[in-house]
mmCIF file of C-alpha atoms and ligand atoms in Angstrom:
data_model
loop_
_atom_site.group_PDB
_atom_site.id
_atom_site.type_symbol
_atom_site.label_atom_id
_atom_site.label_comp_id
_atom_site.label_asym_id
_atom_site.label_seq_id
_atom_site.Cartn_x
_atom_site.Cartn_y
_atom_site.Cartn_z
ATOM 1 C CA UNK J 1 118.885 130.084 78.283
ATOM 2 C CA UNK J 2 121.363 127.258 78.448
ATOM 3 C CA UNK J 3 121.784 124.408 80.962
ATOM 4 C CA UNK J 4 125.334 125.533 81.752
ATOM 5 C CA UNK J 5 123.914 128.658 83.431
ATOM 6 C CA UNK J 6 122.670 126.544 86.325
ATOM 7 C CA UNK J 7 126.301 125.721 87.115
ATOM 8 C CA UNK J 8 125.485 122.134 87.886
ATOM 9 C CA UNK J 9 128.200 119.642 88.717
ATOM 10 C CA UNK J 10 129.965 118.508 85.486
ATOM 11 C CA UNK J 11 128.858 114.928 86.195
ATOM 12 C CA UNK J 12 125.245 116.079 86.007
ATOM 13 C CA UNK J 13 125.911 118.213 82.966
ATOM 14 C CA UNK J 14 127.213 115.211 81.106
ATOM 15 C CA UNK J 15 124.036 113.332 82.101
ATOM 16 C CA UNK J 16 121.958 116.140 80.583
ATOM 17 C CA UNK J 17 124.024 115.978 77.424
ATOM 18 C CA UNK J 18 123.623 112.223 77.196
ATOM 19 C CA UNK J 19 119.834 112.661 77.413
ATOM 20 C CA UNK J 20 120.042 114.990 74.442
ATOM 21 C CA UNK J 21 118.537 117.992 76.207
ATOM 22 C CA UNK J 22 119.773 121.219 74.729
ATOM 23 C CA UNK J 23 117.686 123.947 76.337
ATOM 24 C CA UNK J 24 115.818 123.856 79.639
ATOM 25 C CA UNK J 25 112.030 123.846 79.329
ATOM 26 C CA UNK J 26 110.013 126.698 80.860
ATOM 27 C CA UNK J 27 109.444 124.924 84.158
ATOM 28 C CA UNK J 28 113.097 123.910 84.418
ATOM 29 C CA UNK J 29 114.223 127.440 83.732
ATOM 30 C CA UNK J 30 111.970 128.771 86.479
ATOM 31 C CA UNK J 31 112.241 126.037 89.100
ATOM 32 C CA UNK J 32 115.866 124.897 89.038
ATOM 33 C CA UNK J 33 117.546 128.082 90.345
ATOM 34 C CA UNK J 34 115.163 128.262 93.333
ATOM 35 C CA UNK J 35 115.345 124.554 94.007
ATOM 36 C CA UNK J 36 119.149 124.741 93.976
ATOM 37 C CA UNK J 37 118.971 127.377 96.707
ATOM 38 C CA UNK J 38 117.005 124.913 98.808
ATOM 39 C CA UNK J 39 113.685 126.764 98.614
ATOM 40 C CA UNK J 40 110.317 125.052 98.696
ATOM 41 C CA UNK J 41 108.543 124.867 95.353
ATOM 42 C CA UNK J 42 104.900 124.720 94.358
ATOM 43 C CA UNK J 43 104.901 123.683 90.718
ATOM 44 C CA UNK J 44 101.733 123.888 88.715
ATOM 45 C CA UNK J 45 102.580 121.804 85.699
ATOM 46 C CA UNK J 46 101.517 118.627 83.999
ATOM 47 C CA UNK J 47 103.411 115.835 82.310
ATOM 48 C CA UNK J 48 104.956 116.908 79.069
ATOM 49 C CA UNK J 49 106.404 120.125 80.462
ATOM 50 C CA UNK J 50 109.702 118.635 81.638
ATOM 51 C CA UNK J 51 108.652 118.838 85.299
ATOM 52 C CA UNK J 52 110.460 115.628 86.270
ATOM 53 C CA UNK J 53 113.910 116.904 85.335
ATOM 54 C CA UNK J 54 112.984 120.191 87.037
ATOM 55 C CA UNK J 55 113.171 118.435 90.394
ATOM 56 C CA UNK J 56 115.570 115.614 89.505
ATOM 57 C CA UNK J 57 118.448 117.922 88.531
ATOM 58 C CA UNK J 58 118.538 120.054 91.706
ATOM 59 C CA UNK J 59 118.135 116.923 93.824
ATOM 60 C CA UNK J 60 121.111 115.272 92.114
ATOM 61 C CA UNK J 61 123.172 118.406 92.712
ATOM 62 C CA UNK J 62 122.305 118.470 96.406
ATOM 63 C CA UNK J 63 123.001 114.765 96.779
ATOM 64 C CA UNK J 64 126.446 115.151 95.249
ATOM 65 C CA UNK J 65 127.296 117.833 97.765
ATOM 66 C CA UNK J 66 126.484 115.830 100.882
ATOM 67 C CA UNK J 67 127.729 112.649 102.474
ATOM 68 C CA UNK J 68 126.256 109.324 101.490
ATOM 69 C CA UNK J 69 124.683 107.188 104.124
ATOM 70 C CA UNK J 70 120.890 106.897 104.344
ATOM 71 C CA UNK J 71 118.332 107.823 101.669
ATOM 72 C CA UNK J 72 118.314 111.607 101.360
ATOM 73 C CA UNK J 73 115.707 112.268 98.672
ATOM 74 C CA UNK J 74 112.152 110.953 98.601
ATOM 75 C CA UNK J 75 109.717 111.286 95.715
ATOM 76 C CA UNK J 76 106.127 110.154 96.198
ATOM 77 C CA UNK J 77 104.272 109.145 93.013
ATOM 78 C CA UNK J 78 100.672 108.075 92.445
ATOM 79 C CA UNK J 79 101.428 105.032 90.269
ATOM 80 C CA UNK J 80 104.088 102.407 89.809
ATOM 81 C CA UNK J 81 104.588 103.429 86.203
ATOM 82 C CA UNK J 82 105.320 106.997 87.198
ATOM 83 C CA UNK J 83 107.558 105.823 90.054
ATOM 84 C CA UNK J 84 109.579 103.657 87.683
ATOM 85 C CA UNK J 85 109.875 106.389 85.120
ATOM 86 C CA UNK J 86 110.922 108.962 87.660
ATOM 87 C CA UNK J 87 113.625 106.643 88.947
ATOM 88 C CA UNK J 88 114.708 106.170 85.353
ATOM 89 C CA UNK J 89 115.162 109.960 85.071
ATOM 90 C CA UNK J 90 117.359 109.931 88.170
ATOM 91 C CA UNK J 91 119.427 107.093 86.770
ATOM 92 C CA UNK J 92 119.752 108.604 83.292
ATOM 93 C CA UNK J 93 120.482 112.173 84.288
ATOM 94 C CA UNK J 94 122.619 110.948 87.178
ATOM 95 C CA UNK J 95 124.409 108.215 85.252
ATOM 96 C CA UNK J 96 127.836 109.708 85.950
ATOM 97 C CA UNK J 97 127.181 110.556 89.587
ATOM 98 C CA UNK J 98 127.350 107.101 91.131
ATOM 99 C CA UNK J 99 124.204 107.927 93.120
ATOM 100 C CA UNK J 100 121.848 105.065 93.715
ATOM 101 C CA UNK J 101 118.082 104.829 93.788
ATOM 102 C CA UNK J 102 115.203 102.453 94.237
ATOM 103 C CA UNK J 103 111.567 102.466 93.184
ATOM 104 C CA UNK J 104 109.083 101.140 95.697
ATOM 105 C CA UNK J 105 105.525 100.112 94.795
ATOM 106 C CA UNK J 106 102.996 97.406 95.500
ATOM 107 C CA UNK J 107 101.890 94.511 93.349
ATOM 108 C CA UNK J 108 105.355 92.941 93.335
ATOM 109 C CA UNK J 109 107.294 91.197 96.082
ATOM 110 C CA UNK J 110 108.892 93.338 98.771
ATOM 111 C CA UNK J 111 112.100 91.303 98.885
ATOM 112 C CA UNK J 112 113.813 92.836 95.860
ATOM 113 C CA UNK J 113 113.008 96.371 97.000
ATOM 114 C CA UNK J 114 114.178 95.689 100.554
ATOM 115 C CA UNK J 115 117.409 94.187 99.270
ATOM 116 C CA UNK J 116 118.182 97.284 97.208
ATOM 117 C CA UNK J 117 117.436 99.556 100.165
ATOM 118 C CA UNK J 118 119.727 97.475 102.397
ATOM 119 C CA UNK J 119 122.520 97.694 99.863
ATOM 120 C CA UNK J 120 122.344 101.501 100.193
ATOM 121 C CA UNK J 121 120.372 104.056 98.197
ATOM 122 C CA UNK J 122 120.379 107.837 98.014
ATOM 123 C CA UNK J 123 117.018 108.243 96.311
ATOM 124 C CA UNK J 124 113.681 106.556 97.021
ATOM 125 C CA UNK J 125 110.867 106.960 94.506
ATOM 126 C CA UNK J 126 107.761 105.418 96.006
ATOM 127 C CA UNK J 127 104.037 104.907 95.855
ATOM 128 C CA UNK J 128 102.708 105.802 99.319
ATOM 129 C CA UNK J 129 101.023 102.480 100.193
ATOM 130 C CA UNK J 130 104.051 100.226 99.778
ATOM 131 C CA UNK J 131 106.413 102.735 101.336
ATOM 132 C CA UNK J 132 104.248 102.848 104.439
ATOM 133 C CA UNK J 133 104.283 99.077 104.466
ATOM 134 C CA UNK J 134 108.095 99.044 104.392
ATOM 135 C CA UNK J 135 108.210 101.668 107.131
ATOM 136 C CA UNK J 136 106.029 99.438 109.298
ATOM 137 C CA UNK J 137 108.423 96.555 108.607
ATOM 138 C CA UNK J 138 111.300 98.869 109.547
ATOM 139 C CA UNK J 139 112.835 98.023 106.219
ATOM 140 C CA UNK J 140 113.526 101.627 105.309
ATOM 141 C CA UNK J 141 114.902 104.525 107.333
ATOM 142 C CA UNK J 142 113.702 107.964 106.265
ATOM 143 C CA UNK J 143 115.376 109.913 109.038
ATOM 144 C CA UNK J 144 117.995 111.275 106.623
ATOM 145 C CA UNK J 145 115.574 112.729 104.061
ATOM 146 C CA UNK J 146 116.538 116.251 103.017
ATOM 147 C CA UNK J 147 114.216 116.705 100.065
ATOM 148 C CA UNK J 148 110.634 115.553 99.628
ATOM 149 C CA UNK J 149 108.787 115.722 96.309
ATOM 150 C CA UNK J 150 105.063 115.106 96.011
ATOM 151 C CA UNK J 151 104.598 114.470 92.320
ATOM 152 C CA UNK J 152 101.192 114.643 90.592
ATOM 153 C CA UNK J 153 99.695 115.600 93.943
ATOM 154 C CA UNK J 154 96.212 116.088 92.548
ATOM 155 C CA UNK J 155 96.223 112.476 91.351
ATOM 156 C CA UNK J 156 97.481 111.226 94.697
ATOM 157 C CA UNK J 157 94.690 113.132 96.367
ATOM 158 C CA UNK J 158 92.095 111.699 93.971
ATOM 159 C CA UNK J 159 93.392 108.219 94.602
ATOM 160 C CA UNK J 160 92.939 108.606 98.356
ATOM 161 C CA UNK J 161 96.632 108.567 99.289
ATOM 162 C CA UNK J 162 96.527 111.579 101.602
ATOM 163 C CA UNK J 163 96.303 109.685 104.922
ATOM 164 C CA UNK J 164 99.253 107.492 103.858
ATOM 165 C CA UNK J 165 101.243 110.532 102.784
ATOM 166 C CA UNK J 166 100.623 112.199 106.118
ATOM 167 C CA UNK J 167 101.783 109.098 107.988
ATOM 168 C CA UNK J 168 104.943 109.000 105.889
ATOM 169 C CA UNK J 169 105.638 112.670 106.486
ATOM 170 C CA UNK J 170 105.519 112.152 110.224
ATOM 171 C CA UNK J 171 108.598 109.985 109.851
ATOM 172 C CA UNK J 172 110.629 112.574 107.964
ATOM 173 C CA UNK J 173 112.926 115.115 109.585
ATOM 174 C CA UNK J 174 111.022 118.412 109.947
ATOM 175 C CA UNK J 175 113.924 120.391 108.463
ATOM 176 C CA UNK J 176 113.765 119.595 104.771
ATOM 177 C CA UNK J 177 113.098 120.993 101.341
ATOM 178 C CA UNK J 178 109.642 120.275 99.914
ATOM 179 C CA UNK J 179 108.463 120.390 96.329
ATOM 180 C CA UNK J 180 104.866 119.860 95.414
ATOM 181 C CA UNK J 181 103.835 119.344 91.807
ATOM 182 C CA UNK J 182 100.282 119.245 90.561
ATOM 183 C CA UNK J 183 98.587 119.632 87.195
ATOM 184 C CA UNK J 184 95.621 121.408 88.759
ATOM 185 C CA UNK J 185 95.105 123.511 91.842
ATOM 186 C CA UNK J 186 91.803 122.573 93.488
ATOM 187 C CA UNK J 187 91.124 123.746 97.058
ATOM 188 C CA UNK J 188 92.462 120.493 98.560
ATOM 189 C CA UNK J 189 95.844 121.043 96.931
ATOM 190 C CA UNK J 190 96.014 124.590 98.228
ATOM 191 C CA UNK J 191 95.312 123.345 101.733
ATOM 192 C CA UNK J 192 97.957 120.661 101.415
ATOM 193 C CA UNK J 193 100.485 123.138 100.047
ATOM 194 C CA UNK J 194 99.749 125.484 102.897
ATOM 195 C CA UNK J 195 100.408 122.732 105.420
ATOM 196 C CA UNK J 196 103.571 121.350 103.874
ATOM 197 C CA UNK J 197 105.413 124.124 102.108
ATOM 198 C CA UNK J 198 107.387 126.895 103.747
ATOM 199 C CA UNK J 199 107.373 130.188 101.854
ATOM 200 C CA UNK J 200 107.142 128.351 98.560
ATOM 201 C CA UNK J 201 108.073 129.787 95.203
ATOM 202 C CA UNK J 202 105.054 129.372 92.963
ATOM 203 C CA UNK J 203 105.895 128.203 89.480
ATOM 204 C CA UNK J 204 103.184 127.906 86.934
ATOM 205 C CA UNK J 205 103.578 126.663 83.424
ATOM 206 C CA UNK J 206 100.969 127.889 81.084
ATOM 207 C CA UNK J 207 98.881 124.881 80.098
ATOM 208 C CA UNK J 208 97.946 126.409 76.827
ATOM 209 C CA UNK J 209 101.588 126.830 75.995
ATOM 210 C CA UNK J 210 102.215 123.193 76.896
ATOM 211 C CA UNK J 211 99.562 122.187 74.377
ATOM 212 C CA UNK J 212 100.767 124.561 71.716
ATOM 213 C CA UNK J 213 102.633 121.968 69.710
ATOM 214 C CA UNK J 214 99.771 119.473 69.663
ATOM 215 C CA UNK J 215 97.268 119.527 66.812
ATOM 216 C CA UNK J 216 93.885 118.586 68.198
ATOM 217 C CA UNK J 217 90.997 117.236 66.103
ATOM 218 C CA UNK J 218 87.522 116.057 66.958
ATOM 219 C CA UNK J 219 85.829 113.300 64.971
ATOM 220 C CA UNK J 220 82.076 113.256 65.574
ATOM 221 C CA UNK J 221 80.802 109.705 65.776
ATOM 222 C CA UNK J 222 77.715 109.737 63.643
ATOM 223 C CA UNK J 223 77.226 107.158 61.000
ATOM 224 C CA UNK J 224 80.107 104.756 61.344
ATOM 225 C CA UNK J 225 80.845 102.407 64.213
ATOM 226 C CA UNK J 226 83.846 103.483 66.282
ATOM 227 C CA UNK J 227 86.034 100.418 65.621
ATOM 228 C CA UNK J 228 85.831 101.094 61.897
ATOM 229 C CA UNK J 229 86.576 104.766 62.409
ATOM 230 C CA UNK J 230 89.629 103.813 64.421
ATOM 231 C CA UNK J 231 90.914 101.482 61.748
ATOM 232 C CA UNK J 232 90.465 104.115 59.085
ATOM 233 C CA UNK J 233 92.141 106.786 61.189
ATOM 234 C CA UNK J 234 95.084 104.526 61.939
ATOM 235 C CA UNK J 235 95.480 103.576 58.300
ATOM 236 C CA UNK J 236 95.077 107.090 56.950
ATOM 237 C CA UNK J 237 96.880 109.235 59.484
ATOM 238 C CA UNK J 238 99.022 107.349 61.939
ATOM 239 C CA UNK J 239 102.377 106.094 60.880
ATOM 240 C CA UNK J 240 104.320 106.606 64.117
ATOM 241 C CA UNK J 241 103.834 105.429 67.696
ATOM 242 C CA UNK J 242 100.165 105.838 68.579
ATOM 243 C CA UNK J 243 98.442 105.660 71.949
ATOM 244 C CA UNK J 244 94.722 104.809 71.920
ATOM 245 C CA UNK J 245 92.670 105.408 75.064
ATOM 246 C CA UNK J 246 89.603 103.370 76.009
ATOM 247 C CA UNK J 247 87.318 103.716 78.982
ATOM 248 C CA UNK J 248 87.376 100.080 80.068
ATOM 249 C CA UNK J 249 89.934 97.302 80.347
ATOM 250 C CA UNK J 250 87.664 95.030 78.434
ATOM 251 C CA UNK J 251 87.501 97.464 75.531
ATOM 252 C CA UNK J 252 91.295 97.823 75.507
ATOM 253 C CA UNK J 253 91.643 94.059 75.146
ATOM 254 C CA UNK J 254 88.964 93.811 72.531
ATOM 255 C CA UNK J 255 90.270 96.650 70.414
ATOM 256 C CA UNK J 256 93.895 95.525 70.516
ATOM 257 C CA UNK J 257 92.744 92.130 69.288
ATOM 258 C CA UNK J 258 90.604 93.623 66.581
ATOM 259 C CA UNK J 259 93.402 95.856 65.329
ATOM 260 C CA UNK J 260 95.838 92.954 65.259
ATOM 261 C CA UNK J 261 93.351 90.943 63.215
ATOM 262 C CA UNK J 262 93.213 93.839 60.768
ATOM 263 C CA UNK J 263 96.984 93.668 60.324
ATOM 264 C CA UNK J 264 97.961 96.553 62.616
ATOM 265 C CA UNK J 265 100.756 95.916 65.121
ATOM 266 C CA UNK J 266 98.832 96.636 68.305
ATOM 267 C CA UNK J 267 99.045 95.621 71.969
ATOM 268 C CA UNK J 268 97.025 96.390 75.081
ATOM 269 C CA UNK J 269 97.992 97.930 78.432
ATOM 270 C CA UNK J 270 95.389 97.659 81.142
ATOM 271 C CA UNK J 271 95.127 97.254 84.870
ATOM 272 C CA UNK J 272 94.258 93.545 84.825
ATOM 273 C CA UNK J 273 97.674 92.674 83.490
ATOM 274 C CA UNK J 274 100.473 91.670 85.838
ATOM 275 C CA UNK J 275 103.160 94.233 86.564
ATOM 276 C CA UNK J 276 105.727 92.188 84.654
ATOM 277 C CA UNK J 277 103.492 92.044 81.666
ATOM 278 C CA UNK J 278 102.854 95.779 81.750
ATOM 279 C CA UNK J 279 106.529 96.572 82.039
ATOM 280 C CA UNK J 280 107.283 94.302 79.099
ATOM 281 C CA UNK J 281 104.626 95.930 76.919
ATOM 282 C CA UNK J 282 105.932 99.405 77.774
ATOM 283 C CA UNK J 283 109.495 98.386 76.944
ATOM 284 C CA UNK J 284 108.419 96.876 73.629
ATOM 285 C CA UNK J 285 106.460 100.010 72.788
ATOM 286 C CA UNK J 286 109.484 102.120 73.617
ATOM 287 C CA UNK J 287 111.655 99.943 71.391
ATOM 288 C CA UNK J 288 109.148 100.266 68.562
ATOM 289 C CA UNK J 289 108.339 96.529 68.389
ATOM 290 C CA UNK J 290 104.732 97.514 67.670
ATOM 291 C CA UNK J 291 103.148 100.875 66.969
ATOM 292 C CA UNK J 292 99.694 101.059 68.484
ATOM 293 C CA UNK J 293 99.230 100.794 72.241
ATOM 294 C CA UNK J 294 95.618 100.532 73.414
ATOM 295 C CA UNK J 295 95.453 101.620 77.048
ATOM 296 C CA UNK J 296 93.148 102.592 79.871
ATOM 297 C CA UNK J 297 93.776 105.773 81.860
ATOM 298 C CA UNK J 298 94.970 104.101 85.023
ATOM 299 C CA UNK J 299 97.362 101.761 83.280
ATOM 300 C CA UNK J 300 98.796 104.516 81.160
ATOM 301 C CA UNK J 301 99.295 107.097 83.863
ATOM 302 C CA UNK J 302 102.798 108.395 83.730
ATOM 303 C CA UNK J 303 103.590 106.732 80.409
ATOM 304 C CA UNK J 304 106.622 108.490 79.085
ATOM 305 C CA UNK J 305 107.500 107.100 75.720
ATOM 306 C CA UNK J 306 109.553 109.513 73.734
ATOM 307 C CA UNK J 307 108.240 110.057 70.242
ATOM 308 C CA UNK J 308 104.531 109.255 70.606
ATOM 309 C CA UNK J 309 103.250 110.997 67.519
ATOM 310 C CA UNK J 310 99.533 110.486 67.936
ATOM 311 C CA UNK J 311 97.081 110.121 70.823
ATOM 312 C CA UNK J 312 93.579 108.896 70.024
ATOM 313 C CA UNK J 313 90.730 109.216 72.492
ATOM 314 C CA UNK J 314 88.647 106.287 71.324
ATOM 315 C CA UNK J 315 86.446 106.931 74.340
ATOM 316 C CA UNK J 316 86.148 110.422 75.705
ATOM 317 C CA UNK J 317 87.857 110.910 79.094
ATOM 318 C CA UNK J 318 85.812 111.968 82.128
ATOM 319 C CA UNK J 319 87.340 115.342 82.862
ATOM 320 C CA UNK J 320 89.121 118.252 81.227
ATOM 321 C CA UNK J 321 92.251 117.459 83.265
ATOM 322 C CA UNK J 322 92.234 113.903 82.084
ATOM 323 C CA UNK J 323 91.884 115.074 78.462
ATOM 324 C CA UNK J 324 94.865 117.387 78.893
ATOM 325 C CA UNK J 325 96.837 114.650 80.592
ATOM 326 C CA UNK J 326 96.133 112.163 77.846
ATOM 327 C CA UNK J 327 96.988 114.376 74.931
ATOM 328 C CA UNK J 328 100.086 115.629 76.777
ATOM 329 C CA UNK J 329 101.615 112.202 76.064
ATOM 330 C CA UNK J 330 102.297 113.389 72.564
ATOM 331 C CA UNK J 331 104.127 116.547 71.566
ATOM 332 C CA UNK J 332 106.581 116.099 74.439
ATOM 333 C CA UNK J 333 109.000 118.917 75.203
ATOM 334 C CA UNK J 334 110.795 118.956 71.895
ATOM 335 C CA UNK J 335 108.546 117.350 69.295
ATOM 336 C CA UNK J 336 105.087 117.991 67.926
ATOM 337 C CA UNK J 337 102.120 115.677 68.048
ATOM 338 C CA UNK J 338 98.553 115.014 67.070
ATOM 339 C CA UNK J 339 95.549 114.250 69.212
ATOM 340 C CA UNK J 340 92.292 112.901 67.782
ATOM 341 C CA UNK J 341 89.126 112.458 69.804
ATOM 342 C CA UNK J 342 86.018 110.496 68.876
ATOM 343 C CA UNK J 343 83.037 112.481 70.072
ATOM 344 C CA UNK J 344 79.606 111.049 70.736
ATOM 345 C CA UNK J 345 76.593 113.325 71.249
ATOM 346 C CA UNK J 346 76.826 112.856 75.036
ATOM 347 C CA UNK J 347 80.406 114.162 75.035
ATOM 348 C CA UNK J 348 79.718 117.700 73.839
ATOM 349 C CA UNK J 349 79.345 119.178 77.313
ATOM 350 C CA UNK J 350 82.895 118.181 78.125
ATOM 351 C CA UNK J 351 84.151 119.349 74.750
ATOM 352 C CA UNK J 352 82.668 122.777 75.500
ATOM 353 C CA UNK J 353 84.528 122.841 78.816
ATOM 354 C CA UNK J 354 87.791 121.833 77.128
ATOM 355 C CA UNK J 355 87.366 124.538 74.522
ATOM 356 C CA UNK J 356 86.588 127.099 77.194
ATOM 357 C CA UNK J 357 89.720 126.123 79.106
ATOM 358 C CA UNK J 358 91.893 126.396 76.026
ATOM 359 C CA UNK J 359 90.121 129.508 74.753
ATOM 360 C CA UNK J 360 89.853 128.016 71.301
ATOM 361 C CA UNK J 361 87.467 126.001 69.198
ATOM 362 C CA UNK J 362 88.848 122.600 68.257
ATOM 363 C CA UNK J 363 88.669 121.439 64.650
ATOM 364 C CA UNK J 364 85.860 119.079 63.707
ATOM 365 C CA UNK J 365 86.899 116.606 61.072
ATOM 366 C CA UNK J 366 85.308 113.759 59.170
ATOM 367 C CA UNK J 367 86.844 110.491 58.127
ATOM 368 C CA UNK J 368 86.320 108.458 55.034
ATOM 369 C CA UNK J 369 85.450 105.137 56.602
ATOM 370 C CA UNK J 370 85.891 102.044 54.497
ATOM 371 C CA UNK J 371 83.699 99.217 55.734
ATOM 372 C CA UNK J 372 85.556 96.126 56.832
HETATM 373 P P1 AMP K 1 107.868 115.312 81.953
HETATM 374 O O1 AMP K 1 106.990 116.535 81.843
HETATM 375 O O2 AMP K 1 108.775 115.354 83.100
HETATM 376 O O3 AMP K 1 107.008 114.072 81.921
HETATM 377 O O4 AMP K 1 108.833 115.277 80.680
HETATM 378 C C1 AMP K 1 108.344 115.245 79.379
HETATM 379 C C2 AMP K 1 109.371 114.801 78.360
HETATM 380 O O5 AMP K 1 110.261 115.856 78.047
HETATM 381 C C3 AMP K 1 110.242 113.633 78.749
HETATM 382 O O6 AMP K 1 110.249 112.727 77.655
HETATM 383 C C4 AMP K 1 111.611 114.230 78.964
HETATM 384 O O7 AMP K 1 112.630 113.312 78.639
HETATM 385 C C5 AMP K 1 111.596 115.394 78.026
HETATM 386 N N1 AMP K 1 112.421 116.536 78.467
HETATM 387 C C6 AMP K 1 112.566 117.015 79.722
HETATM 388 N N2 AMP K 1 113.368 118.085 79.735
HETATM 389 C C7 AMP K 1 113.744 118.312 78.473
HETATM 390 C C8 AMP K 1 114.575 119.302 77.835
HETATM 391 N N3 AMP K 1 115.154 120.281 78.519
HETATM 392 N N4 AMP K 1 114.735 119.229 76.499
HETATM 393 C C9 AMP K 1 114.122 118.249 75.786
HETATM 394 N N5 AMP K 1 113.325 117.282 76.314
HETATM 395 C C10 AMP K 1 113.136 117.317 77.650
#
């Protein structure tokens, strides 16, 4: 299938071309035609499947058809990073449309966001807390919203955003299109979907398929200390952009320092850093100014750096979903990637669960570790 079959406005088609997309991904192929007809969507898909463009493109189309006055599309995101990246998608794919957007999240001053809203925006991509804050200040008017997207709903639920989301929804016009995306479908999400969506089209992207182009390896931690294993792995196998996950902020800082001392161009990304600092690090990583980013889960949520070739779980994540999320940062839509996980004896229960979910046994590998 080809993008031209969606018969999108030529301005949007040239945005797609400029992004270098040639074929729609599975979720885009399934979701876009329904979304263009204005139907509600329940999308079961994680990052790495192309889910963002699956809602961005039909929203852009609808926005081009209507009159511009108040914000007409609202996307709720669990983290500022994801909010910023989603807005970026709108701006890139919609670069020839003249449509305007703003991202709204806490941790930075309200003034800049309010100013942009006042100047006129069509799209608001927001974290629930700050948006509610702006609603209380009467700084934003959501009475013109035609489309609502709840992105990464399972994460928003986990992070306790549901009461905020419900308060926001009370301020939206009842007649609107709703799209709910989630990587998993626990009971809470089903309940939420039932309350919000009207006759939704269910779209599910096979997780296994999404992981198909990622080579996964397990490295049992037995004799060598983990920092030395990491150095050896980086030196032996990782030439491209590499994302290393640690459990704690402290460990992210410590490891980034240690890698730098060993001559590897590494930086950290963790929740203690200011928003400006985090944005700068992400931009530098994107530009390729350094090649190893050591990050914690929270800080890295929503990271979308094209061309990450390797993800390393220095510390095992807590859940199967989190494992899938992390390794989904590599092997994005078009490319292929590698994921390596250091496994301590206590981690084998989770490994079993991951293998059960994927219906495959992951390769165990051993590293030649040079002492340093
Ligand atoms: P997402 O699942 O929305 O986080 O997107 C994953 C990655 O796939 C992003 O880097 C997108 O730029 C990229 N992408 C989305 N759609 C396509 C497409 N049709 N062809 C190639 N890459 C795409």
